[in-house]
Short mmCIF file of C-alpha atoms in Angstrom, two decimals:
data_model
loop_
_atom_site.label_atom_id
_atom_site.label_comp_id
_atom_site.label_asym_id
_atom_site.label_seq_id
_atom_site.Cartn_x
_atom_site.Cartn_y
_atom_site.Cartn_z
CA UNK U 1 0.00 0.00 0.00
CA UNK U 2 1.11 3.42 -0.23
CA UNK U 3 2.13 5.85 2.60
CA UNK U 4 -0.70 7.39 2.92
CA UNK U 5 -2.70 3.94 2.82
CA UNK U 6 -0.77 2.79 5.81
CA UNK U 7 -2.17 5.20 7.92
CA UNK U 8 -5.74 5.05 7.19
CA UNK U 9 -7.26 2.24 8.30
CA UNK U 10 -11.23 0.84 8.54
CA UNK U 11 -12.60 2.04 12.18
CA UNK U 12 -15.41 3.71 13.69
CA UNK U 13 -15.56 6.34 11.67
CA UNK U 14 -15.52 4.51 8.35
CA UNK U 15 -18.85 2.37 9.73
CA UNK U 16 -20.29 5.40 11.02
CA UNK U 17 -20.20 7.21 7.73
CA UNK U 18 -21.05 4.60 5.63
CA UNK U 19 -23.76 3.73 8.17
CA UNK U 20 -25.05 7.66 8.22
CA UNK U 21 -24.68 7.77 3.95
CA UNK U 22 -27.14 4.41 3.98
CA UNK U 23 -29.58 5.92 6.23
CA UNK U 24 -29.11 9.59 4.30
CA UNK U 25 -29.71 7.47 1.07
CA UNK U 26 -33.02 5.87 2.48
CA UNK U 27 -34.10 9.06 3.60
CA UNK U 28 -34.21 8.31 7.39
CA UNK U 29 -32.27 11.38 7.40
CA UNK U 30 -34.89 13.66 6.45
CA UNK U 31 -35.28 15.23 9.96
CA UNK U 32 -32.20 15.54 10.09
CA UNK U 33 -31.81 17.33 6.47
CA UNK U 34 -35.16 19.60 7.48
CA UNK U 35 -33.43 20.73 11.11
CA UNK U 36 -30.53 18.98 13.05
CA UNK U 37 -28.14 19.94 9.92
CA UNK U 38 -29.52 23.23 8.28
CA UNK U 39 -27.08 25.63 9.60
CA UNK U 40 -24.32 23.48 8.64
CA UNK U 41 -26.27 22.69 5.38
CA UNK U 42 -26.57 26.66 4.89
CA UNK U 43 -23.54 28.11 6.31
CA UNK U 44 -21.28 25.76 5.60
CA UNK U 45 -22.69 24.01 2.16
CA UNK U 46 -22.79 20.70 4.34
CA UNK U 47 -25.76 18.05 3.65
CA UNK U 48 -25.61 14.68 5.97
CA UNK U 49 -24.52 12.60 3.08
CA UNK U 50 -21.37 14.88 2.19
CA UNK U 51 -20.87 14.59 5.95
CA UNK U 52 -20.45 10.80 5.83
CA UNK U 53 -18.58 10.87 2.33
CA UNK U 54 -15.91 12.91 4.48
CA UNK U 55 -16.10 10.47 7.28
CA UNK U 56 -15.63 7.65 5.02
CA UNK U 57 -12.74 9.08 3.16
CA UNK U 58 -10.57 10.14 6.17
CA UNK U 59 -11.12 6.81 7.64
CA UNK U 60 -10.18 4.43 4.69
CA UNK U 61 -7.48 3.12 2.99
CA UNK U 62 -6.61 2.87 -0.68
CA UNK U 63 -4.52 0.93 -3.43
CA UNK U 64 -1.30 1.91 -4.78
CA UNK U 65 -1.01 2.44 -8.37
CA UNK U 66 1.24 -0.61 -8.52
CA UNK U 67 -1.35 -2.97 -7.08
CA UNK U 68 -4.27 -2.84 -9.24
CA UNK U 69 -4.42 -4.29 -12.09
CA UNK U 70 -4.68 -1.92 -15.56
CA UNK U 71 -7.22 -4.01 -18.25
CA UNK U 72 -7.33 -2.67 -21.91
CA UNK U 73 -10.25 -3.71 -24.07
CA UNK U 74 -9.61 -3.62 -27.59
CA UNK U 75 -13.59 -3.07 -28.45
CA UNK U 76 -16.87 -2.18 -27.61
CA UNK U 77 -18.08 -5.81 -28.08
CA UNK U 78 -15.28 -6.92 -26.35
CA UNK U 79 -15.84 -4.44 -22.91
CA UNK U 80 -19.99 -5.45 -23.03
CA UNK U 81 -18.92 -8.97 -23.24
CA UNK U 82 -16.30 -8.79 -20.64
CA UNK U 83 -19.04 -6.60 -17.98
CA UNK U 84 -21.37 -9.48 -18.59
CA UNK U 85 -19.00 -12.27 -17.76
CA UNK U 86 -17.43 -10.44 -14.87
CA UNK U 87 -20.42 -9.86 -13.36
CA UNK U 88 -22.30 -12.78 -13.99
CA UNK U 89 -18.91 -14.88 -12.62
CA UNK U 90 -19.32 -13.56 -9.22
CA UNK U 91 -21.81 -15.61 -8.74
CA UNK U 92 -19.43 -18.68 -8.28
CA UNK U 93 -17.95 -17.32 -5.16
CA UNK U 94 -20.09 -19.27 -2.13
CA UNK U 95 -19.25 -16.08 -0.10
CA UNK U 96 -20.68 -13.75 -2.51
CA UNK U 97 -23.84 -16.16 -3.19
CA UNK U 98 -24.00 -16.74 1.16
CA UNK U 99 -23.85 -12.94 1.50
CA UNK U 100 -26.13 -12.13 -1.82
CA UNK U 101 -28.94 -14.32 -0.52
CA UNK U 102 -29.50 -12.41 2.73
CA UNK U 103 -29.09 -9.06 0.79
CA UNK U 104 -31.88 -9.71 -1.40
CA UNK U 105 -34.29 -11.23 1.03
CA UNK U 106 -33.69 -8.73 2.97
CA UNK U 107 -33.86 -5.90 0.20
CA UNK U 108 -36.88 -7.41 -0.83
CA UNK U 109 -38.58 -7.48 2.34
CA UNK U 110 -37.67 -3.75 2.52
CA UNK U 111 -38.77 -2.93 -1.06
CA UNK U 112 -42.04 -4.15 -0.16
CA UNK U 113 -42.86 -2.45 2.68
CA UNK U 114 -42.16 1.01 0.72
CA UNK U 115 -44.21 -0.07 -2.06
CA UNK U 116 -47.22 -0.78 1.00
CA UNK U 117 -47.00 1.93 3.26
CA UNK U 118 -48.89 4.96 2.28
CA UNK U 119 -51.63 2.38 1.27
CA UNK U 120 -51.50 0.56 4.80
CA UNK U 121 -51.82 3.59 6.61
CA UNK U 122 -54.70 4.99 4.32
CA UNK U 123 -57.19 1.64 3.68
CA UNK U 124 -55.74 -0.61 6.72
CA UNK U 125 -55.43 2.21 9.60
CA UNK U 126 -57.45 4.57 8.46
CA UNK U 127 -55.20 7.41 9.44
CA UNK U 128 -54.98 10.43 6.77
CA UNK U 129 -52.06 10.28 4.87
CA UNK U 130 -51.16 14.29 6.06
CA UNK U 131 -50.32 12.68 9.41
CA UNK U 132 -48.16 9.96 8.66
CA UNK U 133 -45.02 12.47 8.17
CA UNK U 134 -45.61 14.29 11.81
CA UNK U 135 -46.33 10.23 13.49
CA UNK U 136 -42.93 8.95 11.80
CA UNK U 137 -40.92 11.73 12.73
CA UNK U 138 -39.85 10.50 16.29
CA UNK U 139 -38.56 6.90 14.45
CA UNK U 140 -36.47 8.97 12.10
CA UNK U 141 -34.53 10.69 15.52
CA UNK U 142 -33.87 7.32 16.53
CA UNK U 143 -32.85 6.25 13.34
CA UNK U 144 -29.89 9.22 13.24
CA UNK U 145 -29.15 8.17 17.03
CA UNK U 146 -28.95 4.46 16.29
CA UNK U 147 -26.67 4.01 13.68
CA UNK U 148 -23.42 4.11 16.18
CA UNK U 149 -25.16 1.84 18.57
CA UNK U 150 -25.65 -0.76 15.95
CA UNK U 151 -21.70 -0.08 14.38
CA UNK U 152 -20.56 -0.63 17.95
CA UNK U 153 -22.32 -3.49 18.29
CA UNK U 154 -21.57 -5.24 15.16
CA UNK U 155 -17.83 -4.47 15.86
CA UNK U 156 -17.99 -6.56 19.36
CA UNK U 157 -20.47 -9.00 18.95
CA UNK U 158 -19.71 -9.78 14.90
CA UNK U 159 -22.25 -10.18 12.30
CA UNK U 160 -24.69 -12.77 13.28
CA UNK U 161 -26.07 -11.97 16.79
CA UNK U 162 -26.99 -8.09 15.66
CA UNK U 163 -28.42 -9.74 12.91
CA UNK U 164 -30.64 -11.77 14.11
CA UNK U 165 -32.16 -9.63 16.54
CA UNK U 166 -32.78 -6.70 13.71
CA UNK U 167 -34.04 -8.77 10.71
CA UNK U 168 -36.51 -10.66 14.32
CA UNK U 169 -37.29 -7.44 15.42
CA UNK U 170 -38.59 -5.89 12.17
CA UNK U 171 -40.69 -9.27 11.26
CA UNK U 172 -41.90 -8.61 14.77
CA UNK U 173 -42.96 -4.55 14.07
CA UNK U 174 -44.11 -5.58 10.89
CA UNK U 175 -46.71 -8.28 12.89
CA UNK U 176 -47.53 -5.70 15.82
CA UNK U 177 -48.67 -3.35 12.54
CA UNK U 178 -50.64 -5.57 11.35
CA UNK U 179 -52.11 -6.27 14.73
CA UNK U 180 -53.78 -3.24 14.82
CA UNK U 181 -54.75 -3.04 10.81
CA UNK U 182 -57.01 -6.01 11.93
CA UNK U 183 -58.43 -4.17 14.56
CA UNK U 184 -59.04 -1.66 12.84
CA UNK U 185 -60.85 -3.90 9.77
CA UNK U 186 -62.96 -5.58 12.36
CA UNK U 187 -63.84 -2.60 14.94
CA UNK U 188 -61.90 -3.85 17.85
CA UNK U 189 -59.97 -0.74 17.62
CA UNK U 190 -61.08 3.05 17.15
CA UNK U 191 -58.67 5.46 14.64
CA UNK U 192 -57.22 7.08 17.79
CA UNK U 193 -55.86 3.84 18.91
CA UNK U 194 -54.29 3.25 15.73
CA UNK U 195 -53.09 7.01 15.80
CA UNK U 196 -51.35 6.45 19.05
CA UNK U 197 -49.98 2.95 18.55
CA UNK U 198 -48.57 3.83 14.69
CA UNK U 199 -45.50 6.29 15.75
CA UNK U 200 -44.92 3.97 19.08
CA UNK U 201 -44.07 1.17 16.42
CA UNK U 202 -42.81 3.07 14.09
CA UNK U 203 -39.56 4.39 16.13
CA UNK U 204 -39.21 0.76 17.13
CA UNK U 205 -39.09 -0.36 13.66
CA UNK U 206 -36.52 2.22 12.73
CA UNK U 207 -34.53 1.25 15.82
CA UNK U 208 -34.26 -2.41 13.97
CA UNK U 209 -34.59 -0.83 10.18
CA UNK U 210 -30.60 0.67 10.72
CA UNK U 211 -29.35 -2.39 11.52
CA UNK U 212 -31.14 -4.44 8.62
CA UNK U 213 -30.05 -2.29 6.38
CA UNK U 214 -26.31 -1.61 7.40
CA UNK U 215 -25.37 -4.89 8.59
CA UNK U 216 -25.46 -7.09 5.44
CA UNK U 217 -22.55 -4.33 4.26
CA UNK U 218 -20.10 -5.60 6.34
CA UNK U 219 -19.46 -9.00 5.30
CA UNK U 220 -19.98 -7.79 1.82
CA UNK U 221 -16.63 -6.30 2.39
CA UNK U 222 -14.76 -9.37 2.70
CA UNK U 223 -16.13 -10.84 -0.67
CA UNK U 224 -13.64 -9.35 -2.42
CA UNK U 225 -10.41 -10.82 -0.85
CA UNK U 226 -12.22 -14.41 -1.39
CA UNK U 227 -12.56 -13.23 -4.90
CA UNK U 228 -8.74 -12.70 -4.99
CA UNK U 229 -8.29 -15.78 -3.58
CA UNK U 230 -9.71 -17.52 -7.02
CA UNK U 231 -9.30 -15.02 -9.24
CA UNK U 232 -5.86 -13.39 -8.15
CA UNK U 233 -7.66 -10.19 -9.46
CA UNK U 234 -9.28 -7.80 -8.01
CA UNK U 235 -13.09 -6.96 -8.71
CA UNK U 236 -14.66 -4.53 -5.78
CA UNK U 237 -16.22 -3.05 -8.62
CA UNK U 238 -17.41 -5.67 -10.37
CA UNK U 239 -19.32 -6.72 -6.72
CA UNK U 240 -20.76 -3.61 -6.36
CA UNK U 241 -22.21 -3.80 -9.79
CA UNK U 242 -23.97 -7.40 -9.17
CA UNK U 243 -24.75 -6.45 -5.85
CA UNK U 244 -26.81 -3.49 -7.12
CA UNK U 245 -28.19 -5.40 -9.84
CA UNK U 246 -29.49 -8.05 -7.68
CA UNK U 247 -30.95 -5.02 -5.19
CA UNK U 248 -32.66 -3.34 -8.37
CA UNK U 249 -34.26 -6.67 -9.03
CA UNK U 250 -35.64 -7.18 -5.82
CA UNK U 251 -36.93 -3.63 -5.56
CA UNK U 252 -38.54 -3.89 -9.18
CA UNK U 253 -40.18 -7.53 -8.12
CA UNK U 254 -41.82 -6.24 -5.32
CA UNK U 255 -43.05 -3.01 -6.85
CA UNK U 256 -44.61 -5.19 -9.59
CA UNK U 257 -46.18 -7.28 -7.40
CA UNK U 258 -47.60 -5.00 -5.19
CA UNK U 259 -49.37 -3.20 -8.31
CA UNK U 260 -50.09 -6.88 -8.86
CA UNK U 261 -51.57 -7.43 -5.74
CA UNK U 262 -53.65 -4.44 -5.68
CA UNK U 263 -55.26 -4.56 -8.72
CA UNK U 264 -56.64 -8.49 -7.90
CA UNK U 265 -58.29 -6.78 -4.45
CA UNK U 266 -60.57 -4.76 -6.20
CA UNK U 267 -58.89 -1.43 -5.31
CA UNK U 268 -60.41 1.39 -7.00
CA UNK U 269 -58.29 4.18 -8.24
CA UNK U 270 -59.30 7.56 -8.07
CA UNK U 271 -58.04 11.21 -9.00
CA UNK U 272 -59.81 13.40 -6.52
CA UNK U 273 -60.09 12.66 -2.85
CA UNK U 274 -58.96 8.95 -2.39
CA UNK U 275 -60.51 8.91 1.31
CA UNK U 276 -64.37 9.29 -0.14
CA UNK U 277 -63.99 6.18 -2.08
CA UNK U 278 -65.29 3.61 -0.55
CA UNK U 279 -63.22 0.41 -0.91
CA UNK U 280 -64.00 -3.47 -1.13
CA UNK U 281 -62.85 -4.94 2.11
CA UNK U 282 -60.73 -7.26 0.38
CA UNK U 283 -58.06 -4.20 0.10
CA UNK U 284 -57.34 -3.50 3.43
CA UNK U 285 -56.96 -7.77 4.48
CA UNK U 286 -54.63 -7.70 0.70
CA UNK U 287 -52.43 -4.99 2.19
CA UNK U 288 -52.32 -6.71 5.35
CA UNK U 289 -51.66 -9.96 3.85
CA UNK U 290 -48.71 -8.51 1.53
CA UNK U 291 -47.13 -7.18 4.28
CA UNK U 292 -46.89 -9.86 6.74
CA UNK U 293 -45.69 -12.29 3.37
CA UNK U 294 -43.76 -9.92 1.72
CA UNK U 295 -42.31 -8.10 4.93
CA UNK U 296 -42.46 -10.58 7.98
CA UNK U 297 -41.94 -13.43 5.82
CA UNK U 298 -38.76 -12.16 4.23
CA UNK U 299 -37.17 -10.81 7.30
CA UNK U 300 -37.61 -14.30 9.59
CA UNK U 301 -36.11 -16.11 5.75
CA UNK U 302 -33.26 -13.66 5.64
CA UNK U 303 -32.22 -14.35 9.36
CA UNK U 304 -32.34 -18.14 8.48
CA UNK U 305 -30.00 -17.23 5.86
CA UNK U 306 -27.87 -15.14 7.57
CA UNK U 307 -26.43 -17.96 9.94
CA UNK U 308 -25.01 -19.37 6.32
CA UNK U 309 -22.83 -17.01 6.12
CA UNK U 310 -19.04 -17.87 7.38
CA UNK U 311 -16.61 -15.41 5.97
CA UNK U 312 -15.33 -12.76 9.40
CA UNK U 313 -12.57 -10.49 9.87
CA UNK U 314 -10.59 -13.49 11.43
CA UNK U 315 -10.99 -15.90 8.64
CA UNK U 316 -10.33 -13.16 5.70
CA UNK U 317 -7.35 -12.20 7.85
CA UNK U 318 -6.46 -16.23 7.77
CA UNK U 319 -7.19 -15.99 3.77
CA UNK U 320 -5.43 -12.84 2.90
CA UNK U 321 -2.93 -14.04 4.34
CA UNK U 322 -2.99 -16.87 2.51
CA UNK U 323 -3.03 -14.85 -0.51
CA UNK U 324 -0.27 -12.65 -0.03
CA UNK U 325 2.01 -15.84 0.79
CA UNK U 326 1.56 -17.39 -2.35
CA UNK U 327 1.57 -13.94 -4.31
CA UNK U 328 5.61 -13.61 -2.90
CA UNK U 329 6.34 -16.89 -4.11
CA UNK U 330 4.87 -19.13 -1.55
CA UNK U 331 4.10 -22.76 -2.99
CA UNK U 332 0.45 -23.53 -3.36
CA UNK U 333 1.39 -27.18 -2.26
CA UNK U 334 2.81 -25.86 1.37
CA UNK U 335 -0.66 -24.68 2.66
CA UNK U 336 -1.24 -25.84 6.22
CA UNK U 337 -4.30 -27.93 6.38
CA UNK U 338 -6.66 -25.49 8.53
CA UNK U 339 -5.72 -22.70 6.01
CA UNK U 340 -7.07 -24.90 2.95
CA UNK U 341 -10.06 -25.70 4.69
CA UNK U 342 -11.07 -21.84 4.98
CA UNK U 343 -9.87 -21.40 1.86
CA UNK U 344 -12.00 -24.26 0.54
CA UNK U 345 -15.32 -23.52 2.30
CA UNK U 346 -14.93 -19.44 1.75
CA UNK U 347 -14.55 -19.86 -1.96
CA UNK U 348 -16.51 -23.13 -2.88
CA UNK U 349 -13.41 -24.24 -5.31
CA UNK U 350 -11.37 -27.09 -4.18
CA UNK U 351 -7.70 -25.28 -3.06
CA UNK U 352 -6.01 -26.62 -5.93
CA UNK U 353 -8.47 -24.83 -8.11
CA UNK U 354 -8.16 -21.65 -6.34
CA UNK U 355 -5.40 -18.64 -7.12
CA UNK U 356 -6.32 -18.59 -11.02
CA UNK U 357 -6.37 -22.08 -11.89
CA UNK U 358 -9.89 -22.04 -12.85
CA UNK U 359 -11.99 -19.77 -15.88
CA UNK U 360 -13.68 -18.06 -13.55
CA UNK U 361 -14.29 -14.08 -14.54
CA UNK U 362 -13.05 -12.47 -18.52
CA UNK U 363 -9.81 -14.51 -18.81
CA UNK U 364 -6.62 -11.75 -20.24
CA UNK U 365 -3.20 -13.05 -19.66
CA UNK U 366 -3.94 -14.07 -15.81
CA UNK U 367 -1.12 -16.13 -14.67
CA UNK U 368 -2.18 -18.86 -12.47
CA UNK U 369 0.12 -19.66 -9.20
CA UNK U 370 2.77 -22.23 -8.87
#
């Protein structure tokens, strides 16, 4: 690495900003955009998310010059042809796929309830939509006061513990929601109730929506040093772009089948006042039922899935340096046996077919290990 790379390392600060851009990115940080932040936003030209892009960059470290790679592409067929194996290749990498499928359960579960809300609130609660901004506002404070409690957490407890308790605790705020939507549908429950219960939820459910949503991030990190262990290349940006393709997916599934959904319940649209239409009851039960499937459902699977995933700061550690022994010459054939079984159940390749001995990814001039 280069001087300056020595010196910045991954810490607090990096999670915290990357942790605060996620949230600013969601738009949990809207409060804190409309108040906490407007001097600095007006004096000093500061938003939240340039805040955390500042964080993040003082607290990282970068690449040399030396140690990436430089790929030329002849053509344009050749670079579409190359993006579409590189990405598509990542898929081979058990980490990636381990980490990938509790990203997109996860992403789904979240994609649906934004595609739900405003209609939950409307035709399940029966609260006017002009409220719902001025009942979510004390979940968006703790949102912005969460984030380090959730960083610190992750960084003593590790990945699986915090997770289990968010992606729990959202199916279990998505189920106390619905509690009182069928109260509401069947008169046990009166629209103050529903008034007072919604925000009391709600700031729980943020509590539990940081950590959903930051959490899967971290082991994401490590993907790419198991990538170098097959590939001897490396792709962070290849990752990024089939992580985000996946997350598009998931966000354009459930939007589809929300509309889906809707339209079988008998919803009728309208283009004046939506609250003096009188819906079938099968809309509110629908919206109900799509939540507690699409939501609670896809939380409690992505917590299954998230105690498949294996790859920690102490086993990359193990693997990188696994990988930098063999880059300086180290024999392939001298691994110590607790090392190739990391190796082994990290990657998904048998060792012998790690360190470039394999097609995996565009193959230009990569020279496999000895």
């Amino acid at each position: 690495m280069s001087k300056i790379g020595k010196k910045r390392k991954i810490n607090f600060w990096t999670r915290l900003g990357f942790g605060m851009g996620g949230m600013a990115n969601s738009g949990a940080l809207t409060f804190t955009h409309s108040y906490m932040v407007m001097f600095l936003s007006t004096q000093c030209g500061l938003s939240a998310t340039e805040a955390s892009l500042i964080a993040v960059y003082c607290s990282t470290w970068e690449r040399s010059p030396e140690e990436v790679a430089q790929e030329k592409i002849d053509n344009a067929w050749e670079a579409i042809k190359k993006l579409f194996i590189d990405v598509f290749s990542t898929f081979r990498n058990r980490s990636f796929r381990r980490v990938l499928s509790v990203y997109l359960t996860m992403k789904f579960a979240a994609a649906c309830w934004s595609a739900c809300l405003s209609f939950f609130i409307v035709y399940a609660l029966g609260i006017a939509k002009s409220y719902e901004s001025v009942m979510e506002m004390p979940g968006k404070i703790v949102a912005i006061v969460c984030t380090a409690v959730w960083v610190a957490w992750m960084a003593k407890k590790g990945f699986h513990t915090p997770w289990y308790v968010s992606t729990i605790g959202a199916a279990a705020c998505i189920i106390a929601f619905n509690f009182f939507a069928f109260g509401r549908i069947n008169g046990a429950f009166d629209v103050t109730t529903a008034m007072i219960a919604y925000p009391i939820i709600f700031a729980i459910w943020k509590f539990f929506y940081v950590g959903f949503q930051y959490l899967p991030d971290v082991p994401m990190n490590y993907v790419p040093d198991v990538d170098e262990l097959i590939t001897l290349r490396r792709r962070e940006g290849v990752y990024s772009a089939a992580q985000q393709f996946v997350q598009q997916i998931a966000s354009a599934l459930a939007a589809t089948l929300w509309s889906v959904a809707l339209a079988m319940s008998g919803f009728i649209s309208s283009t004046g006042n939506s609250a003096q239409v009188q819906q079938p009851a099968s809309v509110p039960i629908t919206i109900c039922t799509y939540m507690l499937i699409g939501c609670a459902g896809f939380f409690i699977l992505s917590c299954v899935l998230g105690s498949r995933i294996h790859v920690d700061k102490t086993e990359c550690d193990m693997l990188c340096a696994e990988v930098k022994r063999v880059r300086e010459g180290g024999k392939m054939e001298d691994v110590k046996p607790e090392v190739k079984k990391v190796c082994e159940d990290l990657s998904g390749f048998p060792y012998e077919k790690c360190f470039a001995h394999n097609n995996v990814g565009y193959q230009e001039d990569i020279k496999a290990a000895d």
